[in-house]
PDB file of C-alpha atoms and ligand atoms in Angstrom:
ATOM      1  CA  MET A   1     -14.850 -13.299   7.636  1.00  0.00           C
ATOM      2  CA  ASN A   2     -16.908 -13.148  11.034  1.00  0.00           C
ATOM      3  CA  THR A   3     -20.337 -11.675  10.513  1.00  0.00           C
ATOM      4  CA  PRO A   4     -21.866  -9.644  13.431  1.00  0.00           C
ATOM      5  CA  PHE A   5     -24.931 -10.226  15.395  1.00  0.00           C
ATOM      6  CA  GLN A   6     -28.061  -9.793  13.001  1.00  0.00           C
ATOM      7  CA  SER A   7     -29.663  -6.811  15.384  1.00  0.00           C
ATOM      8  CA  ASN A   8     -26.325  -4.949  15.386  1.00  0.00           C
ATOM      9  CA  LEU A   9     -25.737  -5.373  11.400  1.00  0.00           C
ATOM     10  CA  VAL A  10     -27.142  -1.966  10.356  1.00  0.00           C
ATOM     11  CA  ASN A  11     -24.480   0.068  12.642  1.00  0.00           C
ATOM     12  CA  TRP A  12     -21.853  -2.298  12.108  1.00  0.00           C
ATOM     13  CA  ARG A  13     -18.939  -1.622   9.696  1.00  0.00           C
ATOM     14  CA  PRO A  14     -16.190  -3.509   9.359  1.00  0.00           C
ATOM     15  CA  GLU A  15     -12.330  -2.142   9.905  1.00  0.00           C
ATOM     16  CA  PRO A  16     -10.171  -2.436   6.462  1.00  0.00           C
ATOM     17  CA  GLN A  17      -8.108  -5.501   6.076  1.00  0.00           C
ATOM     18  CA  HIS A  18      -5.750  -3.983   3.743  1.00  0.00           C
ATOM     19  CA  ILE A  19      -4.906   0.007   3.759  1.00  0.00           C
ATOM     20  CA  ALA A  20      -2.476   1.330   0.831  1.00  0.00           C
ATOM     21  CA  ILE A  21      -1.612   4.913   1.392  1.00  0.00           C
ATOM     22  CA  ILE A  22      -0.157   7.293  -1.348  1.00  0.00           C
ATOM     23  CA  MET A  23       2.354   9.468   0.878  1.00  0.00           C
ATOM     24  CA  ASP A  24       2.173  12.564  -0.893  1.00  0.00           C
ATOM     25  CA  GLY A  25       3.113  16.039   0.391  1.00  0.00           C
ATOM     26  CA  ASN A  26       6.916  16.056   1.635  1.00  0.00           C
ATOM     27  CA  GLY A  27       8.189  18.485  -0.935  1.00  0.00           C
ATOM     28  CA  ARG A  28       5.607  21.232  -0.201  1.00  0.00           C
ATOM     29  CA  TRP A  29       6.038  20.425   3.808  1.00  0.00           C
ATOM     30  CA  ALA A  30       9.551  21.188   3.464  1.00  0.00           C
ATOM     31  CA  SER A  31       9.574  24.041   1.135  1.00  0.00           C
ATOM     32  CA  ARG A  32       6.601  25.732   3.592  1.00  0.00           C
ATOM     33  CA  ARG A  33       9.117  25.824   6.196  1.00  0.00           C
ATOM     34  CA  GLY A  34      12.081  26.845   4.066  1.00  0.00           C
ATOM     35  CA  LEU A  35      13.867  23.581   4.065  1.00  0.00           C
ATOM     36  CA  PRO A  36      15.288  21.381   1.139  1.00  0.00           C
ATOM     37  CA  VAL A  37      13.209  18.721  -0.064  1.00  0.00           C
ATOM     38  CA  PRO A  38      14.946  15.960   1.271  1.00  0.00           C
ATOM     39  CA  ALA A  39      13.984  17.408   4.618  1.00  0.00           C
ATOM     40  CA  GLY A  40      10.461  16.598   3.977  1.00  0.00           C
ATOM     41  CA  HIS A  41      11.305  12.950   3.160  1.00  0.00           C
ATOM     42  CA  ARG A  42      12.888  12.650   6.384  1.00  0.00           C
ATOM     43  CA  ALA A  43      10.145  14.152   7.988  1.00  0.00           C
ATOM     44  CA  GLY A  44       7.911  11.840   6.430  1.00  0.00           C
ATOM     45  CA  VAL A  45       9.386   8.712   7.866  1.00  0.00           C
ATOM     46  CA  GLU A  46       7.931   9.693  11.372  1.00  0.00           C
ATOM     47  CA  ALA A  47       4.593   9.478   9.686  1.00  0.00           C
ATOM     48  CA  VAL A  48       5.153   5.848   8.641  1.00  0.00           C
ATOM     49  CA  ARG A  49       6.173   4.917  11.948  1.00  0.00           C
ATOM     50  CA  ALA A  50       2.737   6.311  13.270  1.00  0.00           C
ATOM     51  CA  ALA A  51       0.808   4.634  10.512  1.00  0.00           C
ATOM     52  CA  LEU A  52       2.090   1.509  11.210  1.00  0.00           C
ATOM     53  CA  LYS A  53       1.730   1.742  14.800  1.00  0.00           C
ATOM     54  CA  THR A  54      -1.861   3.102  14.658  1.00  0.00           C
ATOM     55  CA  CYS A  55      -2.828  -0.059  12.285  1.00  0.00           C
ATOM     56  CA  LYS A  56      -1.202  -2.437  14.538  1.00  0.00           C
ATOM     57  CA  GLU A  57      -3.257  -1.427  17.061  1.00  0.00           C
ATOM     58  CA  LYS A  58      -6.474  -1.274  15.195  1.00  0.00           C
ATOM     59  CA  GLY A  59      -5.896  -4.882  14.168  1.00  0.00           C
ATOM     60  CA  ILE A  60      -5.384  -4.088  10.477  1.00  0.00           C
ATOM     61  CA  LYS A  61      -3.503  -6.860   8.897  1.00  0.00           C
ATOM     62  CA  ALA A  62      -2.030  -5.028   6.041  1.00  0.00           C
ATOM     63  CA  LEU A  63      -0.493  -1.886   5.317  1.00  0.00           C
ATOM     64  CA  THR A  64       0.902  -0.666   1.903  1.00  0.00           C
ATOM     65  CA  LEU A  65       2.850   2.359   1.248  1.00  0.00           C
ATOM     66  CA  PHE A  66       3.725   3.974  -1.839  1.00  0.00           C
ATOM     67  CA  ALA A  67       7.299   4.817  -1.139  1.00  0.00           C
ATOM     68  CA  PHE A  68       8.702   5.729  -4.793  1.00  0.00           C
ATOM     69  CA  SER A  69       6.979   5.547  -8.406  1.00  0.00           C
ATOM     70  CA  SER A  70       8.393   4.170 -11.491  1.00  0.00           C
ATOM     71  CA  GLU A  71       8.020   7.867 -12.710  1.00  0.00           C
ATOM     72  CA  ASN A  72       9.779   9.475  -9.581  1.00  0.00           C
ATOM     73  CA  TRP A  73      13.341   8.567 -11.242  1.00  0.00           C
ATOM     74  CA  GLY A  74      12.652  11.919 -13.182  1.00  0.00           C
ATOM     75  CA  ARG A  75      12.863  14.037  -9.969  1.00  0.00           C
ATOM     76  CA  PRO A  76      16.439  15.801  -9.440  1.00  0.00           C
ATOM     77  CA  GLU A  77      19.312  13.499  -9.011  1.00  0.00           C
ATOM     78  CA  THR A  78      20.029  14.936  -5.651  1.00  0.00           C
ATOM     79  CA  GLU A  79      16.125  14.165  -4.858  1.00  0.00           C
ATOM     80  CA  VAL A  80      16.538  10.851  -6.037  1.00  0.00           C
ATOM     81  CA  ARG A  81      19.730  10.097  -4.148  1.00  0.00           C
ATOM     82  CA  ALA A  82      18.378  11.556  -0.850  1.00  0.00           C
ATOM     83  CA  LEU A  83      15.230   9.113  -1.050  1.00  0.00           C
ATOM     84  CA  MET A  84      17.544   6.065  -1.707  1.00  0.00           C
ATOM     85  CA  ALA A  85      19.686   6.985   1.238  1.00  0.00           C
ATOM     86  CA  LEU A  86      16.695   7.278   3.607  1.00  0.00           C
ATOM     87  CA  LEU A  87      15.376   4.134   2.635  1.00  0.00           C
ATOM     88  CA  CYS A  88      18.845   2.327   3.376  1.00  0.00           C
ATOM     89  CA  HIS A  89      18.612   4.504   6.818  1.00  0.00           C
ATOM     90  CA  TYR A  90      15.537   2.990   7.415  1.00  0.00           C
ATOM     91  CA  LEU A  91      15.861  -0.731   6.451  1.00  0.00           C
ATOM     92  CA  ARG A  92      19.136  -0.629   8.623  1.00  0.00           C
ATOM     93  CA  ARG A  93      17.290   1.054  11.786  1.00  0.00           C
ATOM     94  CA  GLU A  94      13.765  -0.025  11.898  1.00  0.00           C
ATOM     95  CA  VAL A  95      14.055  -3.938  10.931  1.00  0.00           C
ATOM     96  CA  GLU A  96      14.886  -4.771  14.089  1.00  0.00           C
ATOM     97  CA  GLN A  97      12.104  -3.012  15.584  1.00  0.00           C
ATOM     98  CA  LEU A  98       9.308  -4.550  12.924  1.00  0.00           C
ATOM     99  CA  GLN A  99      11.151  -8.040  13.806  1.00  0.00           C
ATOM    100  CA  ARG A 100      10.261  -7.570  17.762  1.00  0.00           C
ATOM    101  CA  ASP A 101       6.269  -6.090  16.615  1.00  0.00           C
ATOM    102  CA  ASN A 102       6.335  -9.623  14.292  1.00  0.00           C
ATOM    103  CA  VAL A 103       5.549  -7.193  11.287  1.00  0.00           C
ATOM    104  CA  ARG A 104       6.557  -8.854   8.125  1.00  0.00           C
ATOM    105  CA  LEU A 105       8.136  -6.546   5.547  1.00  0.00           C
ATOM    106  CA  ARG A 106       8.200  -6.870   2.053  1.00  0.00           C
ATOM    107  CA  PHE A 107       8.520  -4.702  -1.306  1.00  0.00           C
ATOM    108  CA  ILE A 108       6.742  -4.456  -4.252  1.00  0.00           C
ATOM    109  CA  GLY A 109       8.316  -2.790  -7.589  1.00  0.00           C
ATOM    110  CA  ARG A 110      11.659  -3.259  -9.659  1.00  0.00           C
ATOM    111  CA  ARG A 111      14.573  -3.835  -8.243  1.00  0.00           C
ATOM    112  CA  ASP A 112      17.119  -4.242 -10.955  1.00  0.00           C
ATOM    113  CA  ARG A 113      17.192  -0.417 -10.968  1.00  0.00           C
ATOM    114  CA  LEU A 114      18.379  -0.012  -7.579  1.00  0.00           C
ATOM    115  CA  SER A 115      21.827   0.012  -5.798  1.00  0.00           C
ATOM    116  CA  SER A 116      23.413  -3.349  -5.369  1.00  0.00           C
ATOM    117  CA  ARG A 117      23.393  -2.198  -1.595  1.00  0.00           C
ATOM    118  CA  LEU A 118      19.995  -1.163  -1.473  1.00  0.00           C
ATOM    119  CA  GLN A 119      18.809  -4.569  -2.978  1.00  0.00           C
ATOM    120  CA  ARG A 120      20.686  -6.369  -0.587  1.00  0.00           C
ATOM    121  CA  LEU A 121      19.135  -4.476   2.495  1.00  0.00           C
ATOM    122  CA  MET A 122      16.083  -4.885   1.091  1.00  0.00           C
ATOM    123  CA  GLY A 123      16.033  -8.633   0.541  1.00  0.00           C
ATOM    124  CA  ARG A 124      17.932  -9.059   4.010  1.00  0.00           C
ATOM    125  CA  SER A 125      15.183  -7.484   5.946  1.00  0.00           C
ATOM    126  CA  GLU A 126      12.502  -9.645   4.136  1.00  0.00           C
ATOM    127  CA  GLU A 127      13.995 -12.747   4.604  1.00  0.00           C
ATOM    128  CA  LEU A 128      14.555 -11.912   8.572  1.00  0.00           C
ATOM    129  CA  THR A 129      10.980 -10.964   8.836  1.00  0.00           C
ATOM    130  CA  ALA A 130       9.647 -13.569   6.724  1.00  0.00           C
ATOM    131  CA  LEU A 131       7.707 -15.458   9.541  1.00  0.00           C
ATOM    132  CA  ASN A 132       6.182 -12.841  11.345  1.00  0.00           C
ATOM    133  CA  THR A 133       2.609 -13.059  11.384  1.00  0.00           C
ATOM    134  CA  GLY A 134       1.265  -9.910  13.131  1.00  0.00           C
ATOM    135  CA  ALA A 135       0.657  -7.669  10.220  1.00  0.00           C
ATOM    136  CA  THR A 136       2.485  -7.146   6.374  1.00  0.00           C
ATOM    137  CA  LEU A 137       4.095  -3.847   6.013  1.00  0.00           C
ATOM    138  CA  THR A 138       4.918  -3.639   2.160  1.00  0.00           C
ATOM    139  CA  LEU A 139       6.781  -0.852   0.694  1.00  0.00           C
ATOM    140  CA  ALA A 140       6.294   0.217  -3.093  1.00  0.00           C
ATOM    141  CA  VAL A 141      10.024   1.041  -4.367  1.00  0.00           C
ATOM    142  CA  ASP A 142      10.114   1.641  -8.137  1.00  0.00           C
ATOM    143  CA  TYR A 143       6.917   0.636  -8.482  1.00  0.00           C
ATOM    144  CA  GLY A 144       4.171   1.415 -11.039  1.00  0.00           C
ATOM    145  CA  GLY A 145       0.713  -0.117 -11.463  1.00  0.00           C
ATOM    146  CA  GLN A 146       0.933  -0.377 -15.248  1.00  0.00           C
ATOM    147  CA  TRP A 147       4.515  -2.202 -15.003  1.00  0.00           C
ATOM    148  CA  ASP A 148       2.729  -4.354 -12.476  1.00  0.00           C
ATOM    149  CA  VAL A 149      -0.006  -5.265 -15.147  1.00  0.00           C
ATOM    150  CA  VAL A 150       2.655  -5.674 -17.725  1.00  0.00           C
ATOM    151  CA  GLU A 151       4.610  -8.107 -15.788  1.00  0.00           C
ATOM    152  CA  ALA A 152       1.414 -10.688 -15.138  1.00  0.00           C
ATOM    153  CA  ALA A 153       0.953 -10.272 -18.851  1.00  0.00           C
ATOM    154  CA  LYS A 154       4.534 -11.270 -19.617  1.00  0.00           C
ATOM    155  CA  ILE A 155       4.015 -14.395 -17.271  1.00  0.00           C
ATOM    156  CA  PHE A 156       0.573 -15.385 -19.238  1.00  0.00           C
ATOM    157  CA  ALA A 157       2.349 -14.842 -22.591  1.00  0.00           C
ATOM    158  CA  GLY A 158       5.160 -17.012 -21.674  1.00  0.00           C
ATOM    159  CA  GLU A 159       2.670 -19.802 -20.577  1.00  0.00           C
ATOM    160  CA  VAL A 160       0.859 -19.617 -23.509  1.00  0.00           C
ATOM    161  CA  ALA A 161       3.894 -19.474 -25.857  1.00  0.00           C
ATOM    162  CA  SER A 162       5.261 -22.913 -24.200  1.00  0.00           C
ATOM    163  CA  GLY A 163       1.842 -24.465 -24.231  1.00  0.00           C
ATOM    164  CA  ARG A 164       1.596 -24.718 -20.649  1.00  0.00           C
ATOM    165  CA  THR A 165      -1.741 -22.566 -20.529  1.00  0.00           C
ATOM    166  CA  THR A 166      -4.532 -21.724 -22.764  1.00  0.00           C
ATOM    167  CA  LEU A 167      -5.808 -18.490 -23.716  1.00  0.00           C
ATOM    168  CA  ASP A 168      -9.284 -19.431 -22.179  1.00  0.00           C
ATOM    169  CA  GLU A 169      -7.493 -20.479 -19.093  1.00  0.00           C
ATOM    170  CA  ILE A 170      -6.382 -16.978 -18.316  1.00  0.00           C
ATOM    171  CA  THR A 171      -9.269 -15.229 -16.081  1.00  0.00           C
ATOM    172  CA  PRO A 172      -9.112 -12.410 -13.847  1.00  0.00           C
ATOM    173  CA  GLU A 173      -8.857 -14.126 -10.648  1.00  0.00           C
ATOM    174  CA  ARG A 174      -5.670 -15.943 -12.224  1.00  0.00           C
ATOM    175  CA  PHE A 175      -4.403 -12.900 -13.428  1.00  0.00           C
ATOM    176  CA  GLU A 176      -4.773 -10.949 -10.236  1.00  0.00           C
ATOM    177  CA  ARG A 177      -2.897 -13.656  -8.221  1.00  0.00           C
ATOM    178  CA  ALA A 178       0.065 -12.869 -10.759  1.00  0.00           C
ATOM    179  CA  LEU A 179       0.142  -9.577  -9.801  1.00  0.00           C
ATOM    180  CA  SER A 180       2.423  -7.808  -6.940  1.00  0.00           C
ATOM    181  CA  LEU A 181       0.452  -8.667  -3.615  1.00  0.00           C
ATOM    182  CA  GLY A 182      -1.669 -10.929  -5.408  1.00  0.00           C
ATOM    183  CA  ASP A 183      -1.685 -13.358  -2.254  1.00  0.00           C
ATOM    184  CA  LEU A 184      -3.212 -10.323   0.169  1.00  0.00           C
ATOM    185  CA  PRO A 185      -6.620  -9.010  -0.168  1.00  0.00           C
ATOM    186  CA  ALA A 186      -7.169  -6.089  -2.577  1.00  0.00           C
ATOM    187  CA  PRO A 187      -6.968  -2.869  -0.595  1.00  0.00           C
ATOM    188  CA  ASP A 188     -10.209  -1.793   0.975  1.00  0.00           C
ATOM    189  CA  LEU A 189      -9.029   1.658   1.672  1.00  0.00           C
ATOM    190  CA  CYS A 190      -6.603   3.889   0.016  1.00  0.00           C
ATOM    191  CA  ILE A 191      -5.401   7.025   1.590  1.00  0.00           C
ATOM    192  CA  ARG A 192      -3.967   9.739  -0.453  1.00  0.00           C
ATOM    193  CA  THR A 193      -2.245  12.934   1.665  1.00  0.00           C
ATOM    194  CA  GLY A 194      -1.084  15.963  -0.112  1.00  0.00           C
ATOM    195  CA  GLY A 195      -4.579  17.379  -1.395  1.00  0.00           C
ATOM    196  CA  ASP A 196      -4.305  15.780  -4.684  1.00  0.00           C
ATOM    197  CA  ALA A 197      -7.308  13.292  -5.935  1.00  0.00           C
ATOM    198  CA  ARG A 198      -5.489  11.040  -8.276  1.00  0.00           C
ATOM    199  CA  ILE A 199      -3.922   7.253  -7.953  1.00  0.00           C
ATOM    200  CA  SER A 200      -0.492   8.394  -9.640  1.00  0.00           C
ATOM    201  CA  ASN A 201       0.225   5.022 -11.205  1.00  0.00           C
ATOM    202  CA  PHE A 202      -0.132   3.220  -8.041  1.00  0.00           C
ATOM    203  CA  MET A 203      -1.820  -0.295  -7.840  1.00  0.00           C
ATOM    204  CA  LEU A 204      -4.458  -0.113 -10.858  1.00  0.00           C
ATOM    205  CA  TRP A 205      -5.677  -3.513 -11.056  1.00  0.00           C
ATOM    206  CA  GLN A 206      -5.939  -4.137  -7.366  1.00  0.00           C
ATOM    207  CA  MET A 207      -7.859  -0.836  -6.733  1.00  0.00           C
ATOM    208  CA  ALA A 208     -10.987  -1.592  -8.925  1.00  0.00           C
ATOM    209  CA  TYR A 209     -13.373  -1.409  -5.426  1.00  0.00           C
ATOM    210  CA  THR A 210     -10.936   0.217  -3.298  1.00  0.00           C
ATOM    211  CA  GLU A 211     -12.438   3.212  -1.284  1.00  0.00           C
ATOM    212  CA  PHE A 212     -10.407   6.303  -1.659  1.00  0.00           C
ATOM    213  CA  TYR A 213      -9.880   8.991   1.052  1.00  0.00           C
ATOM    214  CA  PHE A 214      -8.119  12.103  -0.313  1.00  0.00           C
ATOM    215  CA  CYS A 215      -7.204  14.703   2.543  1.00  0.00           C
ATOM    216  CA  ASP A 216      -5.257  17.861   2.104  1.00  0.00           C
ATOM    217  CA  VAL A 217      -2.859  17.050   5.163  1.00  0.00           C
ATOM    218  CA  LEU A 218       0.835  17.030   4.253  1.00  0.00           C
ATOM    219  CA  TRP A 219       2.252  13.545   4.658  1.00  0.00           C
ATOM    220  CA  PRO A 220       4.636  14.352   7.621  1.00  0.00           C
ATOM    221  CA  ASP A 221       1.585  15.978   9.689  1.00  0.00           C
ATOM    222  CA  PHE A 222      -0.243  12.603   8.948  1.00  0.00           C
ATOM    223  CA  ASP A 223      -0.441  11.510  12.305  1.00  0.00           C
ATOM    224  CA  ALA A 224      -2.606   8.547  14.606  1.00  0.00           C
ATOM    225  CA  ALA A 225      -5.568  10.800  14.748  1.00  0.00           C
ATOM    226  CA  ALA A 226      -5.211  11.535  10.844  1.00  0.00           C
ATOM    227  CA  VAL A 227      -5.176   7.832  10.367  1.00  0.00           C
ATOM    228  CA  THR A 228      -8.365   7.214  12.719  1.00  0.00           C
ATOM    229  CA  LEU A 229     -10.392   9.792  10.763  1.00  0.00           C
ATOM    230  CA  ALA A 230      -9.401   8.294   7.597  1.00  0.00           C
ATOM    231  CA  ILE A 231     -10.697   4.649   8.973  1.00  0.00           C
ATOM    232  CA  GLU A 232     -13.703   6.173  10.481  1.00  0.00           C
ATOM    233  CA  ASP A 233     -14.636   7.572   7.283  1.00  0.00           C
ATOM    234  CA  PHE A 234     -14.108   4.390   5.502  1.00  0.00           C
ATOM    235  CA  GLN A 235     -16.364   2.647   7.915  1.00  0.00           C
ATOM    236  CA  SER A 236     -19.432   5.119   7.114  1.00  0.00           C
ATOM    237  CA  ARG A 237     -19.446   3.782   3.556  1.00  0.00           C
ATOM    238  CA  GLU A 238     -21.452   1.626   2.068  1.00  0.00           C
ATOM    239  CA  ARG A 239     -19.627  -0.700  -0.610  1.00  0.00           C
ATOM    240  CA  ARG A 240     -21.951  -1.713  -3.199  1.00  0.00           C
ATOM    241  CA  PHE A 241     -19.247  -3.795  -5.558  1.00  0.00           C
ATOM    242  CA  GLY A 242     -21.881  -3.112  -8.145  1.00  0.00           C
ATOM    243  CA  LEU A 243     -24.951  -4.520  -6.414  1.00  0.00           C
ATOM    244  CA  ARG A 244     -28.018  -2.843  -5.425  1.00  0.00           C
ATOM    245  CA  GLY A 245     -27.816  -0.491  -2.418  1.00  0.00           C
ATOM    246  CA  GLY A 246     -29.558  -0.815   0.742  1.00  0.00           C
ATOM    247  CA  ASP A 247     -28.560  -3.567   3.766  1.00  0.00           C
ATOM    248  CA  ASP A 248     -29.250  -6.348   1.148  1.00  0.00           C
ATOM    249  CA  ALA A 249     -26.537  -5.125  -0.802  1.00  0.00           C
ATOM    250  CA  PHE A 250     -24.202  -4.410   2.195  1.00  0.00           C
ATOM    251  CA  VAL A 251     -24.861  -8.315   3.588  1.00  0.00           C
ATOM    252  CA  GLN A 252     -23.341  -9.315   0.246  1.00  0.00           C
ATOM    253  CA  SER A 253     -20.721  -6.833  -0.060  1.00  0.00           C
ATOM    254  CA  LEU A 254     -19.461  -8.768   3.203  1.00  0.00           C
ATOM    255  CA  ASP A 255     -19.475 -11.974   1.357  1.00  0.00           C
ATOM    256  CA  ILE A 256     -17.553 -10.487  -1.471  1.00  0.00           C
ATOM    257  CA  ALA A 257     -14.990  -8.729   0.628  1.00  0.00           C
ATOM    258  CA  GLY A 258     -14.727 -11.823   2.736  1.00  0.00           C
ATOM    259  CA  ASN A 259     -13.938 -13.841  -0.019  1.00  0.00           C
ATOM    260  CA  ALA A 260     -11.753 -11.644  -2.005  1.00  0.00           C
TER     261      ALA A 260
HETATM  262  C1  IPE B   1       5.658  12.293  -1.755  1.00  0.00           C
HETATM  263  O1  IPE B   1       5.980  13.437  -1.514  1.00  0.00           O
HETATM  264  C2  IPE B   1       6.695  11.297  -1.700  1.00  0.00           C
HETATM  265  C3  IPE B   1       7.527  10.711  -2.970  1.00  0.00           C
HETATM  266  C4  IPE B   1       6.964  11.165  -4.107  1.00  0.00           C
HETATM  267  C5  IPE B   1       8.642  10.115  -2.871  1.00  0.00           C
HETATM  268  P1  IPE B   1       6.312  14.765  -2.810  1.00  0.00           P
HETATM  269  O2  IPE B   1       7.932  14.750  -2.667  1.00  0.00           O
HETATM  270  O3  IPE B   1       5.858  14.054  -4.157  1.00  0.00           O
HETATM  271  O4  IPE B   1       5.900  15.777  -2.172  1.00  0.00           O
HETATM  272  P2  IPE B   1       5.184  17.077  -2.895  1.00  0.00           P
HETATM  273  O5  IPE B   1       3.922  16.585  -3.704  1.00  0.00           O
HETATM  274  O6  IPE B   1       6.228  17.574  -3.760  1.00  0.00           O
HETATM  275  O7  IPE B   1       4.640  18.280  -1.933  1.00  0.00           O
HETATM  276  C1  IPE B   2       2.983   9.542  -5.921  1.00  0.00           C
HETATM  277  O1  IPE B   2       3.360  11.087  -5.482  1.00  0.00           O
HETATM  278  C2  IPE B   2       4.002   8.752  -5.651  1.00  0.00           C
HETATM  279  C3  IPE B   2       4.248   8.592  -4.350  1.00  0.00           C
HETATM  280  C4  IPE B   2       3.927   8.813  -3.496  1.00  0.00           C
HETATM  281  C5  IPE B   2       5.740   7.601  -3.780  1.00  0.00           C
HETATM  282  P1  IPE B   2       3.867  11.870  -6.519  1.00  0.00           P
HETATM  283  O2  IPE B   2       4.203  13.185  -5.911  1.00  0.00           O
HETATM  284  O3  IPE B   2       4.997  11.548  -7.601  1.00  0.00           O
HETATM  285  O4  IPE B   2       2.571  11.833  -7.688  1.00  0.00           O
HETATM  286  P2  IPE B   2       2.100  13.405  -9.026  1.00  0.00           P
HETATM  287  O5  IPE B   2       3.385  13.376  -9.664  1.00  0.00           O
HETATM  288  O6  IPE B   2       1.706  14.240  -8.057  1.00  0.00           O
HETATM  289  O7  IPE B   2       1.058  12.527  -9.506  1.00  0.00           O
HETATM  290 MG1   MG B   3       3.986  14.742  -4.842  1.00  0.00          MG
END
């Protein structure tokens, strides 16, 4: 990681490298307008575009969006169907733009419960954008943080059972690499819109030292200015990573964050 000139150190705060967003509030946005819930999800797509554009302009390399949780299957069937249709529509329409913008698109979460059409579209858009280097956009679809940890545990259980790994060789570092997005730095900042202050089974392990930013704005209203406010708030914080506070800890935290 680049370090700033020593004299600027106190006022210098790095931008997050990886932002994760729990995009909440679409349903309330719609019902406040007397619209059906899917209209809120459709309006939320514009906020996705705005967040991606702002992050790209600010040089943020990774954006991870929580689009559909493992638990969201329990919603009314018409809503689930509308969300899946919207995702298909988004992929068909936006992937070429992502390609032009040099953005790599990837997905985390279970695939086997999605329609084969959606699975095909997801696979194709990942292949098409795989070599892009400008930024990584990850969509979490049928994703749960608990599922993610269990999947990693299964990998190690298999390796131990077959004798390829011993119990002592399972370390937090290796475990982390086996999780979804194990090849990216953990999120520095997690934004949740919609006024609730909870993680709702998002990236449980990966958020051990993530900074949280909760705001009341409903997701469809979360525009470029709101993204900028969240980033500025992040930059005003001191990340201590369990160390003593003050500038010494700040300097050490740069090392920790840089080596993550
Ligand atoms: C978030 O918006 C989007 C998804 C969970 C797919 P909600 O649909 O949860 O919106 P609220 O919380 O009901 O307002
Ligand atoms: C979290 O929002 C999941 C997504 C944004 C995809 P929810 O609306 O599902 O979360 P809860 O039910 O309020 O915890
Ligand atoms: Mg919600």
